[in-house]
Amino acid sequence: MKNTAAFNDGREGDVAGLVREVQGRVGALADLLHGLSEEVIEGTDATGAVVARVNGAGHLLGLSIDPRAMRDLDHVAMSAAIRGAIGAARSETGERLAMAMEGFTADPSGHSTADITRDFADSPSPGDPLAPYVQALLRKG
């Protein structure tokens, strides 16, 4: 990334070379994110009664609830178990993103990878059909 370093230092460099470097990095980042988005990550609540599956973008794919939990937990405890499982899955997604991004590039804006992944894990899932219901549950819980 010699051309990028030259421009960062305020020196003139090869503009065409800089564009090639940037395009290469953007392509590598797109490939990395695409690969992550195709992963399915699971998270479990503290009791093990609920398992949430999310994709690498953090979108909820499904919930598995132990039949005993349906019988034994009231609506408040069930809500907490669901929130816990979804949170665990999204947290794991954020950790995988952080690991993938580590070494890829340093963020010039000064934001840490932890800030980025925390924001990612807390973001709503726009294409998820269950998102409005889950978000309402999380807000009320």
Coordinates of C-alpha atoms in Angstrom, one line a residue:
M1 CA 0.0 0.0 0.0
K2 CA 2.8 2.3 -0.9
N3 CA 0.6 4.7 -2.8
T4 CA -1.8 5.1 0.0
A5 CA 1.0 5.8 2.4
A6 CA 2.4 8.5 0.1
F7 CA -1.0 10.3 -0.1
N8 CA -1.5 9.9 3.7
D9 CA 1.9 11.6 4.2
G10 CA 0.9 14.5 1.9
R11 CA 3.3 13.5 -0.8
E12 CA 2.3 13.0 -4.4
G13 CA 2.1 9.5 -5.6
D14 CA 0.8 7.5 -8.5
V15 CA -2.9 8.2 -8.6
A16 CA -3.6 5.2 -10.9
G17 CA -1.7 3.0 -8.4
L18 CA -3.7 4.5 -5.5
V19 CA -6.9 3.7 -7.3
R20 CA -5.8 0.1 -7.9
E21 CA -4.8 -0.3 -4.3
V22 CA -8.1 1.1 -3.0
Q23 CA -10.1 -1.1 -5.5
G24 CA -8.1 -4.1 -4.3
R25 CA -8.8 -3.4 -0.7
V26 CA -12.5 -2.7 -1.3
G27 CA -12.8 -6.0 -3.2
A28 CA -11.1 -7.9 -0.4
L29 CA -13.4 -6.3 2.1
A30 CA -16.5 -7.1 0.1
D31 CA -15.4 -10.7 -0.2
L32 CA -14.7 -10.9 3.5
L33 CA -18.1 -9.4 4.4
H34 CA -19.9 -11.6 1.9
G35 CA -18.3 -14.7 3.4
L36 CA -19.3 -13.6 6.9
S37 CA -22.9 -12.8 5.8
E38 CA -23.3 -16.4 4.6
E39 CA -22.4 -17.9 8.0
V40 CA -25.0 -19.1 10.4
I41 CA -24.2 -18.4 14.0
E42 CA -26.0 -19.8 17.0
G43 CA -26.4 -18.3 20.5
T44 CA -28.0 -19.9 23.6
D45 CA -29.5 -18.2 26.6
A46 CA -28.0 -18.9 30.0
T47 CA -30.4 -21.8 30.8
G48 CA -30.0 -23.5 27.4
A49 CA -33.7 -23.4 26.8
V50 CA -33.6 -21.1 23.7
V51 CA -31.2 -21.2 20.8
A52 CA -31.2 -18.3 18.3
R53 CA -29.7 -18.6 14.8
V54 CA -28.6 -15.4 13.0
N55 CA -26.7 -14.9 9.8
G56 CA -23.4 -13.1 9.7
A57 CA -25.2 -9.8 9.2
G58 CA -27.0 -10.3 12.5
H59 CA -30.4 -11.0 11.0
L60 CA -32.5 -13.5 13.0
L61 CA -33.0 -16.7 11.1
G62 CA -34.9 -18.7 13.7
L63 CA -35.5 -19.6 17.3
S64 CA -35.5 -23.1 18.8
I65 CA -37.3 -23.3 22.2
D66 CA -37.1 -26.4 24.3
P67 CA -40.6 -27.7 24.9
R68 CA -40.0 -27.8 28.6
A69 CA -39.3 -24.1 28.6
M70 CA -42.7 -23.5 26.9
R71 CA -44.3 -25.3 29.8
D72 CA -42.1 -24.1 32.7
L73 CA -41.3 -20.5 31.9
D74 CA -43.8 -17.6 32.2
H75 CA -43.8 -14.9 29.6
V76 CA -41.3 -12.7 31.4
A77 CA -38.8 -15.5 31.8
M78 CA -39.4 -16.6 28.2
S79 CA -38.8 -13.1 27.0
A80 CA -35.5 -12.9 28.9
A81 CA -34.4 -16.3 27.5
I82 CA -35.2 -15.2 24.0
R83 CA -33.4 -11.9 24.4
G84 CA -30.4 -13.8 25.9
A85 CA -30.2 -16.2 23.0
I86 CA -30.5 -13.5 20.4
G87 CA -28.0 -11.3 22.2
A88 CA -25.5 -14.2 22.5
A89 CA -25.8 -15.0 18.8
R90 CA -25.4 -11.4 17.7
S91 CA -22.5 -11.0 20.1
E92 CA -20.8 -14.0 18.6
T93 CA -21.4 -12.5 15.1
G94 CA -19.7 -9.3 16.3
E95 CA -16.8 -11.2 17.7
R96 CA -16.4 -13.1 14.4
L97 CA -16.5 -9.8 12.5
A98 CA -13.9 -8.3 14.8
M99 CA -11.6 -11.3 14.3
A100 CA -12.0 -11.1 10.6
M101 CA -11.3 -7.4 10.5
E102 CA -8.3 -7.6 12.8
G103 CA -5.2 -7.2 10.7
F104 CA -7.3 -6.3 7.6
T105 CA -6.9 -2.6 8.2
A106 CA -6.6 -0.1 11.0
D107 CA -9.5 2.3 11.2
P108 CA -8.2 5.8 10.5
S109 CA -11.2 7.5 12.2
G110 CA -10.0 6.3 15.6
H111 CA -13.0 4.1 16.3
S112 CA -12.0 0.8 17.8
T113 CA -13.1 -2.6 16.5
A114 CA -15.1 -3.1 19.7
D115 CA -17.1 0.1 19.1
I116 CA -17.9 -1.0 15.5
T117 CA -18.9 -4.6 16.6
R118 CA -21.0 -3.3 19.5
D119 CA -22.9 -1.0 17.2
F120 CA -23.3 -3.9 14.7
A121 CA -24.7 -6.2 17.3
D122 CA -27.2 -3.7 18.6
S123 CA -28.4 -2.6 15.1
P124 CA -31.8 -3.7 13.9
S125 CA -32.2 -6.3 11.2
P126 CA -33.9 -4.4 8.3
G127 CA -34.6 -7.5 6.1
D128 CA -35.7 -9.7 8.9
P129 CA -39.5 -10.4 8.9
L130 CA -39.4 -11.1 12.6
A131 CA -37.4 -8.0 13.4
P132 CA -40.3 -5.6 14.4
Y133 CA -41.7 -8.2 16.8
V134 CA -38.3 -9.1 18.3
Q135 CA -37.4 -5.5 18.7
A136 CA -40.7 -4.7 20.4
L137 CA -40.1 -7.7 22.7
L138 CA -36.6 -6.4 23.5
R139 CA -37.8 -2.9 24.2
K140 CA -40.6 -4.1 26.5
G141 CA -38.5 -6.8 28.3

